[in-house]
Short mmCIF file of C-alpha atoms and ligand atoms in Angstrom, two decimals:
data_model
loop_
_atom_site.label_atom_id
_atom_site.label_comp_id
_atom_site.label_asym_id
_atom_site.label_seq_id
_atom_site.Cartn_x
_atom_site.Cartn_y
_atom_site.Cartn_z
CA UNK A 1 -10.68 26.22 -30.30
CA UNK A 2 -7.53 24.38 -30.14
CA UNK A 3 -7.22 22.41 -26.55
CA UNK A 4 -3.83 21.46 -25.34
CA UNK A 5 -3.43 19.83 -21.78
CA UNK A 6 -0.77 19.01 -19.28
CA UNK A 7 1.64 16.44 -21.06
CA UNK A 8 2.58 15.56 -17.21
CA UNK A 9 -1.01 14.86 -16.06
CA UNK A 10 -1.85 13.50 -19.71
CA UNK A 11 1.38 10.62 -19.30
CA UNK A 12 -0.36 9.29 -16.15
CA UNK A 13 -1.83 5.71 -16.65
CA UNK A 14 -5.29 4.90 -14.93
CA UNK A 15 -4.46 2.13 -12.37
CA UNK A 16 -4.74 -1.16 -13.92
CA UNK A 17 -6.84 -2.13 -10.65
CA UNK A 18 -9.39 0.50 -10.82
CA UNK A 19 -10.08 -0.35 -14.98
CA UNK A 20 -10.31 -4.09 -13.99
CA UNK A 21 -12.97 -3.30 -10.92
CA UNK A 22 -14.95 -1.07 -13.17
CA UNK A 23 -14.90 -3.80 -15.93
CA UNK A 24 -15.84 -6.28 -13.31
CA UNK A 25 -18.57 -3.92 -12.31
CA UNK A 26 -19.92 -2.93 -15.78
CA UNK A 27 -20.54 -6.66 -16.24
CA UNK A 28 -22.52 -6.93 -12.93
CA UNK A 29 -24.56 -4.06 -13.52
CA UNK A 30 -25.32 -6.52 -17.18
CA UNK A 31 -26.43 -8.96 -14.45
CA UNK A 32 -23.87 -11.25 -14.96
CA UNK A 33 -22.65 -13.85 -12.05
CA UNK A 34 -19.33 -11.96 -11.31
CA UNK A 35 -16.93 -12.44 -8.13
CA UNK A 36 -14.37 -9.66 -7.47
CA UNK A 37 -11.27 -10.47 -6.00
CA UNK A 38 -9.66 -7.58 -7.71
CA UNK A 39 -9.53 -4.69 -4.53
CA UNK A 40 -7.26 -3.19 -2.71
CA UNK A 41 -9.79 -2.51 0.65
CA UNK A 42 -11.15 -4.46 3.35
CA UNK A 43 -15.23 -5.23 3.65
CA UNK A 44 -15.44 -4.38 7.04
CA UNK A 45 -17.33 -1.06 8.30
CA UNK A 46 -15.21 1.11 10.11
CA UNK A 47 -15.26 0.15 14.05
CA UNK A 48 -18.31 2.35 15.58
CA UNK A 49 -16.19 3.48 18.70
CA UNK A 50 -14.51 5.65 15.37
CA UNK A 51 -17.88 6.87 13.53
CA UNK A 52 -18.96 7.54 17.13
CA UNK A 53 -16.25 10.14 17.25
CA UNK A 54 -17.01 11.79 13.74
CA UNK A 55 -21.01 12.05 15.02
CA UNK A 56 -19.76 13.91 18.25
CA UNK A 57 -17.34 16.11 15.91
CA UNK A 58 -19.76 17.20 13.44
CA UNK A 59 -22.46 17.75 16.82
CA UNK A 60 -19.82 20.04 18.10
CA UNK A 61 -19.71 21.86 15.24
CA UNK A 62 -16.07 20.80 14.78
CA UNK A 63 -16.76 21.52 11.53
CA UNK A 64 -13.59 24.24 10.28
CA UNK A 65 -10.69 24.85 8.62
CA UNK A 66 -7.54 23.50 11.07
CA UNK A 67 -4.19 23.68 10.92
CA UNK A 68 -2.50 21.97 7.09
CA UNK A 69 -0.17 19.27 9.07
CA UNK A 70 -3.53 18.36 11.72
CA UNK A 71 -4.90 19.14 15.13
CA UNK A 72 -2.67 18.93 17.82
CA UNK A 73 -4.47 15.77 19.51
CA UNK A 74 -4.00 13.84 16.16
CA UNK A 75 -0.33 14.65 15.56
CA UNK A 76 -0.03 13.11 19.28
CA UNK A 77 -2.03 10.54 18.95
CA UNK A 78 0.13 9.88 15.98
CA UNK A 79 3.36 10.43 17.80
CA UNK A 80 2.11 7.94 20.66
CA UNK A 81 1.40 5.04 18.17
CA UNK A 82 4.73 5.38 16.58
CA UNK A 83 6.26 4.91 19.55
CA UNK A 84 3.80 2.38 21.24
CA UNK A 85 4.07 0.34 17.99
CA UNK A 86 6.52 0.93 16.17
CA UNK A 87 9.32 1.79 18.58
CA UNK A 88 9.90 5.33 16.29
CA UNK A 89 10.08 9.05 18.35
CA UNK A 90 9.02 11.18 15.95
CA UNK A 91 8.20 14.74 17.84
CA UNK A 92 4.33 16.25 16.56
CA UNK A 93 6.03 18.79 14.17
CA UNK A 94 8.07 16.08 12.07
CA UNK A 95 4.22 14.22 11.58
CA UNK A 96 1.88 15.66 8.55
CA UNK A 97 -1.57 14.68 7.89
CA UNK A 98 -2.49 14.22 4.26
CA UNK A 99 -5.87 12.67 2.27
CA UNK A 100 -4.79 9.00 2.39
CA UNK A 101 -1.07 7.39 2.41
CA UNK A 102 -1.45 8.28 -1.47
CA UNK A 103 -1.42 11.55 -0.38
CA UNK A 104 1.63 11.40 1.59
CA UNK A 105 3.08 9.37 -0.89
CA UNK A 106 2.68 12.32 -3.55
CA UNK A 107 3.49 15.44 -1.35
CA UNK A 108 6.90 13.31 -0.51
CA UNK A 109 7.58 12.62 -4.15
CA UNK A 110 6.91 16.04 -5.36
CA UNK A 111 9.22 17.60 -2.68
CA UNK A 112 12.52 15.17 -3.09
CA UNK A 113 12.43 14.56 -6.80
CA UNK A 114 13.67 17.10 -9.10
CA UNK A 115 14.44 16.05 -12.92
CA UNK A 116 16.73 13.02 -13.62
CA UNK A 117 16.21 12.08 -10.18
CA UNK A 118 16.71 8.21 -9.79
CA UNK A 119 14.19 6.46 -7.74
CA UNK A 120 14.68 2.80 -6.96
CA UNK A 121 11.86 0.60 -6.91
CA UNK A 122 11.43 -3.49 -6.14
CA UNK A 123 9.08 -5.04 -8.76
CA UNK A 124 6.21 -6.35 -8.12
CA UNK A 125 5.45 -2.86 -7.22
CA UNK A 126 2.63 -0.73 -5.89
CA UNK A 127 0.83 0.69 -9.40
CA UNK A 128 0.96 4.24 -8.13
CA UNK A 129 5.04 4.00 -7.10
CA UNK A 130 6.36 4.25 -11.17
CA UNK A 131 3.15 6.94 -12.01
CA UNK A 132 4.05 9.30 -9.75
CA UNK A 133 7.85 9.15 -10.18
CA UNK A 134 7.39 9.69 -13.84
CA UNK A 135 4.86 12.87 -13.00
CA UNK A 136 7.84 14.62 -10.59
CA UNK A 137 10.00 14.17 -13.55
CA UNK A 138 12.07 11.07 -11.67
CA UNK A 139 13.25 8.09 -13.61
CA UNK A 140 12.31 4.32 -12.38
CA UNK A 141 15.03 1.94 -11.62
CA UNK A 142 13.45 -1.28 -10.70
CA UNK A 143 14.62 -4.26 -8.71
CA UNK A 144 13.58 -7.33 -10.14
CA UNK A 145 12.17 -9.14 -7.43
CA UNK A 146 11.75 -13.44 -7.74
CA UNK A 147 8.98 -15.83 -6.16
CA UNK A 148 11.95 -17.98 -4.88
CA UNK A 149 13.30 -14.92 -2.56
CA UNK A 150 10.35 -14.23 -1.89
CA UNK A 151 9.68 -11.28 -4.16
CA UNK A 152 12.55 -9.67 -1.51
CA UNK A 153 15.34 -7.46 -2.72
CA UNK A 154 18.60 -8.46 -1.29
CA UNK A 155 21.63 -6.08 -0.17
CA UNK A 156 23.42 -7.13 -3.88
CA UNK A 157 21.06 -6.04 -5.72
CA UNK A 158 19.95 -2.81 -3.97
CA UNK A 159 23.83 -1.86 -4.18
CA UNK A 160 24.39 -2.80 -8.23
CA UNK A 161 20.85 -0.56 -8.94
CA UNK A 162 22.71 2.85 -6.93
CA UNK A 163 23.92 5.43 -8.74
CA UNK A 164 24.91 8.78 -8.27
CA UNK A 165 21.61 10.07 -9.50
CA UNK A 166 19.60 7.59 -6.75
CA UNK A 167 17.21 9.79 -4.47
CA UNK A 168 15.45 7.53 -2.73
CA UNK A 169 14.58 3.81 -2.16
CA UNK A 170 10.68 2.45 -1.78
CA UNK A 171 9.79 -0.12 0.69
CA UNK A 172 6.73 -1.43 1.37
CA UNK A 173 6.44 -3.83 3.83
CA UNK A 174 3.93 -5.84 4.55
CA UNK A 175 3.83 -5.49 0.39
CA UNK A 176 0.83 -4.57 -1.95
CA UNK A 177 0.78 -7.13 -4.40
CA UNK A 178 2.61 -10.20 -2.79
CA UNK A 179 2.13 -9.61 0.99
CA UNK A 180 5.84 -10.35 1.79
CA UNK A 181 6.93 -8.74 4.90
CA UNK A 182 11.14 -7.71 5.51
CA UNK A 183 12.40 -8.62 8.59
CA UNK A 184 14.86 -7.64 10.86
CA UNK A 185 17.63 -9.32 9.19
CA UNK A 186 16.86 -7.81 5.80
CA UNK A 187 15.95 -4.46 6.86
CA UNK A 188 19.93 -4.41 8.43
CA UNK A 189 20.95 -5.77 4.92
CA UNK A 190 19.21 -3.13 3.41
CA UNK A 191 20.47 -0.14 5.95
CA UNK A 192 24.17 -1.72 5.75
CA UNK A 193 23.66 -1.04 1.60
CA UNK A 194 22.92 2.55 1.85
CA UNK A 195 24.89 3.05 4.62
CA UNK A 196 27.79 5.56 2.64
CA UNK A 197 24.75 7.14 0.59
CA UNK A 198 22.78 10.41 0.83
CA UNK A 199 20.15 7.87 -0.42
CA UNK A 200 16.35 8.10 1.61
CA UNK A 201 14.35 5.92 2.08
CA UNK A 202 10.30 6.33 1.85
CA UNK A 203 9.01 3.32 3.57
CA UNK A 204 5.33 2.62 3.32
CA UNK A 205 3.55 1.14 5.80
CA UNK A 206 0.37 1.10 5.78
CA UNK A 207 -0.38 -2.67 5.63
CA UNK A 208 1.05 -2.99 9.08
CA UNK A 209 -1.69 -4.01 11.71
CA UNK A 210 -2.20 -6.76 8.98
CA UNK A 211 0.92 -9.36 9.72
CA UNK A 212 -0.33 -13.19 10.69
CA UNK A 213 2.88 -14.50 10.97
CA UNK A 214 6.55 -12.90 12.63
CA UNK A 215 6.80 -9.97 13.57
CA UNK A 216 6.85 -6.24 12.30
CA UNK A 217 9.18 -4.41 11.98
CA UNK A 218 9.75 -0.59 11.14
CA UNK A 219 12.25 0.77 8.26
CA UNK A 220 13.36 3.69 10.61
CA UNK A 221 13.37 1.81 13.73
CA UNK A 222 16.76 -0.34 12.27
CA UNK A 223 19.51 2.00 13.43
CA UNK A 224 19.99 5.71 13.87
CA UNK A 225 21.21 6.30 10.09
CA UNK A 226 17.76 4.52 9.54
CA UNK A 227 15.77 7.18 11.27
CA UNK A 228 17.76 9.97 9.68
CA UNK A 229 16.81 9.06 6.33
CA UNK A 230 13.64 6.82 6.11
CA UNK A 231 10.30 9.06 5.43
CA UNK A 232 7.97 6.62 7.20
CA UNK A 233 4.12 6.71 5.54
CA UNK A 234 1.16 5.14 6.86
CA UNK A 235 -2.35 5.29 6.95
CA UNK A 236 -5.56 4.28 8.30
CA UNK A 237 -7.18 2.65 5.11
CA UNK A 238 -6.17 -0.68 5.49
CA UNK A 239 -5.71 -1.21 8.95
CA UNK A 240 -9.03 0.14 10.05
CA UNK A 241 -11.37 -0.02 7.37
CA UNK A 242 -11.33 3.76 6.68
CA UNK A 243 -10.44 3.38 3.39
CA UNK A 244 -13.25 6.33 2.55
CA UNK A 245 -12.75 8.64 5.41
CA UNK A 246 -8.81 9.32 3.74
CA UNK A 247 -6.50 9.74 6.51
CA UNK A 248 -2.98 9.11 5.58
CA UNK A 249 0.19 11.31 7.62
CA UNK A 250 4.51 10.99 7.65
CA UNK A 251 6.93 11.15 9.49
CA UNK A 252 10.80 12.34 9.35
CA UNK A 253 12.78 14.13 11.38
CA UNK A 254 13.87 16.30 8.27
CA UNK A 255 12.35 19.65 9.86
CA UNK A 256 12.98 21.26 6.24
CA UNK A 257 11.56 18.80 4.56
CA UNK A 258 8.22 18.74 6.40
CA UNK A 259 8.54 23.05 5.83
CA UNK A 260 8.47 21.82 2.19
CA UNK A 261 5.44 19.53 2.60
CA UNK A 262 3.29 21.46 4.97
CA UNK A 263 3.48 24.57 2.07
CA UNK A 264 3.14 21.89 -0.53
CA UNK A 265 0.02 21.07 1.23
CA UNK A 266 -0.93 24.41 2.26
CA UNK A 267 -1.30 25.72 -1.58
CA UNK A 268 -3.02 22.72 -2.77
CA UNK A 269 -5.59 21.01 -0.81
CA UNK A 270 -4.68 22.68 3.08
CA UNK A 271 -6.01 20.52 6.46
CA UNK A 272 -8.01 17.18 5.56
CA UNK A 273 -11.34 16.82 6.79
CA UNK A 274 -12.12 18.19 10.36
CA UNK A 275 -14.31 15.45 11.54
CA UNK A 276 -12.05 12.45 10.11
CA UNK A 277 -8.96 13.64 12.18
CA UNK A 278 -11.53 13.87 15.21
CA UNK A 279 -12.62 10.62 14.41
CA UNK A 280 -8.75 9.19 13.57
CA UNK A 281 -7.87 10.18 17.31
CA UNK A 282 -9.70 7.07 18.33
CA UNK A 283 -8.32 4.92 15.61
CA UNK A 284 -4.84 5.44 16.91
CA UNK A 285 -5.27 5.36 20.53
CA UNK A 286 -5.89 1.91 21.05
CA UNK A 287 -10.05 2.51 21.53
CA UNK A 288 -10.14 0.10 18.07
CA UNK A 289 -7.62 -2.46 19.49
CA UNK A 290 -10.32 -4.96 19.31
CA UNK A 291 -12.28 -4.49 16.44
CA UNK A 292 -8.50 -4.03 14.59
CA UNK A 293 -7.28 -7.64 16.11
CA UNK A 294 -10.86 -9.32 15.16
CA UNK A 295 -10.28 -8.05 11.52
CA UNK A 296 -7.48 -9.45 11.29
CA UNK A 297 -7.98 -12.89 13.08
CA UNK A 298 -10.57 -12.58 10.13
CA UNK A 299 -7.96 -11.73 7.43
CA UNK A 300 -5.81 -14.77 8.64
CA UNK A 301 -8.26 -17.22 8.11
CA UNK A 302 -8.99 -16.24 4.93
CA UNK A 303 -5.64 -16.37 4.14
CA UNK A 304 -5.15 -19.55 5.08
CA UNK A 305 -8.41 -21.11 3.11
CA UNK A 306 -7.35 -19.20 0.08
CA UNK A 307 -3.54 -20.33 0.52
CA UNK A 308 -4.62 -24.65 0.80
CA UNK A 309 -7.74 -24.48 -2.48
CA UNK A 310 -4.79 -22.75 -4.82
CA UNK A 311 -2.05 -25.08 -3.45
CA UNK A 312 -4.38 -27.57 -4.81
CA UNK A 313 -4.70 -25.93 -8.62
CA UNK A 314 -2.00 -27.45 -11.26
CA UNK A 315 -0.55 -24.93 -12.98
CA UNK A 316 -0.86 -21.98 -10.75
CA UNK A 317 2.08 -21.33 -8.03
CA UNK A 318 1.09 -19.65 -4.34
CA UNK A 319 3.42 -18.60 -1.85
CA UNK A 320 1.71 -18.08 1.20
CA UNK A 321 2.62 -13.89 2.59
CA UNK A 322 3.11 -13.19 5.56
CA UNK A 323 1.03 -9.98 5.34
CA UNK A 324 -1.52 -7.54 3.72
CA UNK A 325 -4.66 -8.64 2.76
CA UNK A 326 -3.20 -10.25 -1.28
CA UNK A 327 -1.68 -13.53 -2.72
CA UNK A 328 0.43 -12.93 -5.96
CA UNK A 329 0.12 -16.14 -7.90
CA UNK A 330 2.41 -17.38 -10.82
CA UNK A 331 -0.01 -18.71 -13.43
CA UNK A 332 2.38 -18.79 -16.20
CA UNK A 333 2.20 -22.16 -17.18
CA UNK A 334 -1.36 -21.40 -18.17
CA UNK A 335 -0.52 -18.16 -19.69
CA UNK A 336 2.66 -16.12 -19.52
CA UNK A 337 0.30 -13.04 -20.79
CA UNK A 338 -1.16 -12.33 -17.26
CA UNK A 339 -3.61 -9.27 -18.78
CA UNK A 340 -5.14 -11.98 -21.45
CA UNK A 341 -5.27 -15.05 -17.81
CA UNK A 342 -7.44 -11.97 -16.57
CA UNK A 343 -10.20 -10.94 -19.23
CA UNK A 344 -9.96 -14.89 -20.46
CA UNK A 345 -10.78 -15.43 -16.43
CA UNK A 346 -13.35 -12.82 -16.53
CA UNK A 347 -15.47 -13.12 -19.52
CA UNK A 348 -15.57 -17.23 -18.60
CA UNK A 349 -15.99 -17.55 -15.12
CA UNK A 350 -16.91 -14.32 -13.75
CA UNK A 351 -14.21 -14.02 -11.77
CA UNK A 352 -11.99 -10.99 -11.67
CA UNK A 353 -8.81 -10.72 -10.60
CA UNK A 354 -5.44 -8.24 -11.21
CA UNK A 355 -2.74 -8.75 -14.03
CA UNK A 356 0.56 -9.04 -12.52
CA UNK A 357 1.66 -6.81 -15.65
CA UNK A 358 -0.35 -3.70 -13.79
CA UNK A 359 2.26 -4.51 -10.36
CA UNK A 360 5.74 -4.77 -13.55
CA UNK A 361 5.32 -8.11 -13.34
CA UNK A 362 4.08 -10.44 -15.91
CA UNK A 363 2.80 -14.10 -15.65
CA UNK A 364 1.54 -13.52 -12.08
CA UNK A 365 -2.24 -12.32 -11.04
CA UNK A 366 -3.02 -11.27 -7.88
CA UNK A 367 -6.22 -12.04 -6.06
CA UNK A 368 -7.54 -10.02 -2.80
CA UNK A 369 -8.89 -11.89 0.04
CA UNK A 370 -11.25 -9.08 1.82
CA UNK A 371 -13.87 -10.77 1.03
CA UNK A 372 -16.20 -13.27 3.02
CA UNK A 373 -14.95 -16.72 3.10
CA UNK A 374 -17.96 -18.12 1.45
CA UNK A 375 -16.81 -16.00 -1.87
CA UNK A 376 -13.07 -17.12 -1.63
CA UNK A 377 -13.98 -20.76 -1.74
CA UNK A 378 -16.79 -20.23 -4.82
CA UNK A 379 -14.46 -18.11 -6.17
CA UNK A 380 -11.13 -20.35 -5.65
CA UNK A 381 -13.44 -23.16 -7.25
CA UNK A 382 -14.47 -21.17 -10.57
CA UNK A 383 -10.33 -20.98 -11.00
CA UNK A 384 -10.01 -24.33 -10.38
CA UNK A 385 -12.73 -24.86 -13.64
CA UNK A 386 -11.21 -21.95 -15.47
CA UNK A 387 -7.66 -23.77 -14.60
CA UNK A 388 -8.38 -27.10 -15.81
CA UNK A 389 -10.44 -26.45 -19.21
C1 PLP B 1 1.01 -0.09 -0.44
C2 PLP B 1 0.05 1.23 -0.48
N1 PLP B 1 -0.16 2.32 0.03
C3 PLP B 1 -1.15 3.37 -0.32
C4 PLP B 1 -1.93 2.84 -0.82
C5 PLP B 1 -2.50 4.71 -0.47
O1 PLP B 1 -3.53 4.27 0.77
P1 PLP B 1 -4.50 5.40 1.31
O2 PLP B 1 -5.73 4.77 1.19
O3 PLP B 1 -4.26 5.72 2.62
O4 PLP B 1 -4.00 6.61 0.25
C6 PLP B 1 -2.13 1.79 -0.97
C7 PLP B 1 -3.79 1.25 -1.46
O5 PLP B 1 -3.77 0.78 -2.17
C8 PLP B 1 -0.87 0.51 -0.73
O6 PLP B 1 -1.22 -0.42 -1.37
#
């Protein structure tokens, strides 16, 4: 039998983050002493108050199908959260809960992109965006940022990237992989560049709770035009250490778009699991606030230590990120080829970091500080040794 698979799916690449984590795991299983700084997830456990709600849901038999977009109590909790934390007014019928923010993004990309549409993505970017654009038949238009400009796009760059085929702009604030956070003024500049266009904005705000300096501003909160054109994406994976629970959501003022997304979800995966939905309410309504704050304090300590130690290594250039849990470090003067740099570092010193090329920027690597202080110290000592040799 001749086997022919979907070209669309065959063309998807494996995420470089996952590839490096897998290689590190394999070396570990062979008995090598590996320190991994490649993971994109908090090392903390999910707060107890959330787990207790999950147990309650199971014990009370809350184990059946639910409404596709999410149970009313959860949609209400999200709506209240968006108003309280982000100054955004979304009704419950303007929100859809999906299986992680990645799934929310998939739903939006699939529902907006037609073949040939252009999508503007600031680079470096989170690996999934360009893969999804290509999968949906769109064309990626990258805006290259620089470390000197804190990896942020400018109004002029955005204006120059816009054509009559531009469908949407993807903004990630705080950013994976750089940790930069757009300020109110910078978002106003972006709003200004988009003013007389029909361009949507997908604002991925999944690291919102992890901002250490300055204030987090939601893209849609800038003005009424931005509220109309922006689809706000968020979730619980990073902010409440719930990566395995798979809870993400989107909010849009466009009820037609929301309807398309609910239809797509109803024909593909239906509702996310009922137990996660019940538990997620406790993560959103303030009951987990102390846990969230404690995690943030721990992350800030790790960021400060990692930045201080990296700044002492000749040949590396690090900028202190305002948010998320990543450092995006320039290693050009040691090796411009980030893949080679990361492979050599893993093989020689047993340290796993992710090559910048995977995020669209060679000559850099991403170091995740979502791990304990001792490991961070030990790992950076090894990187120091590697860079010296
Ligand atoms: C910027 C960004 N958006 C979305 C996600 C996906 O999160 P979720 O676990 O909710 O699918 C990630 C995970 O790494 C991310 O870094």
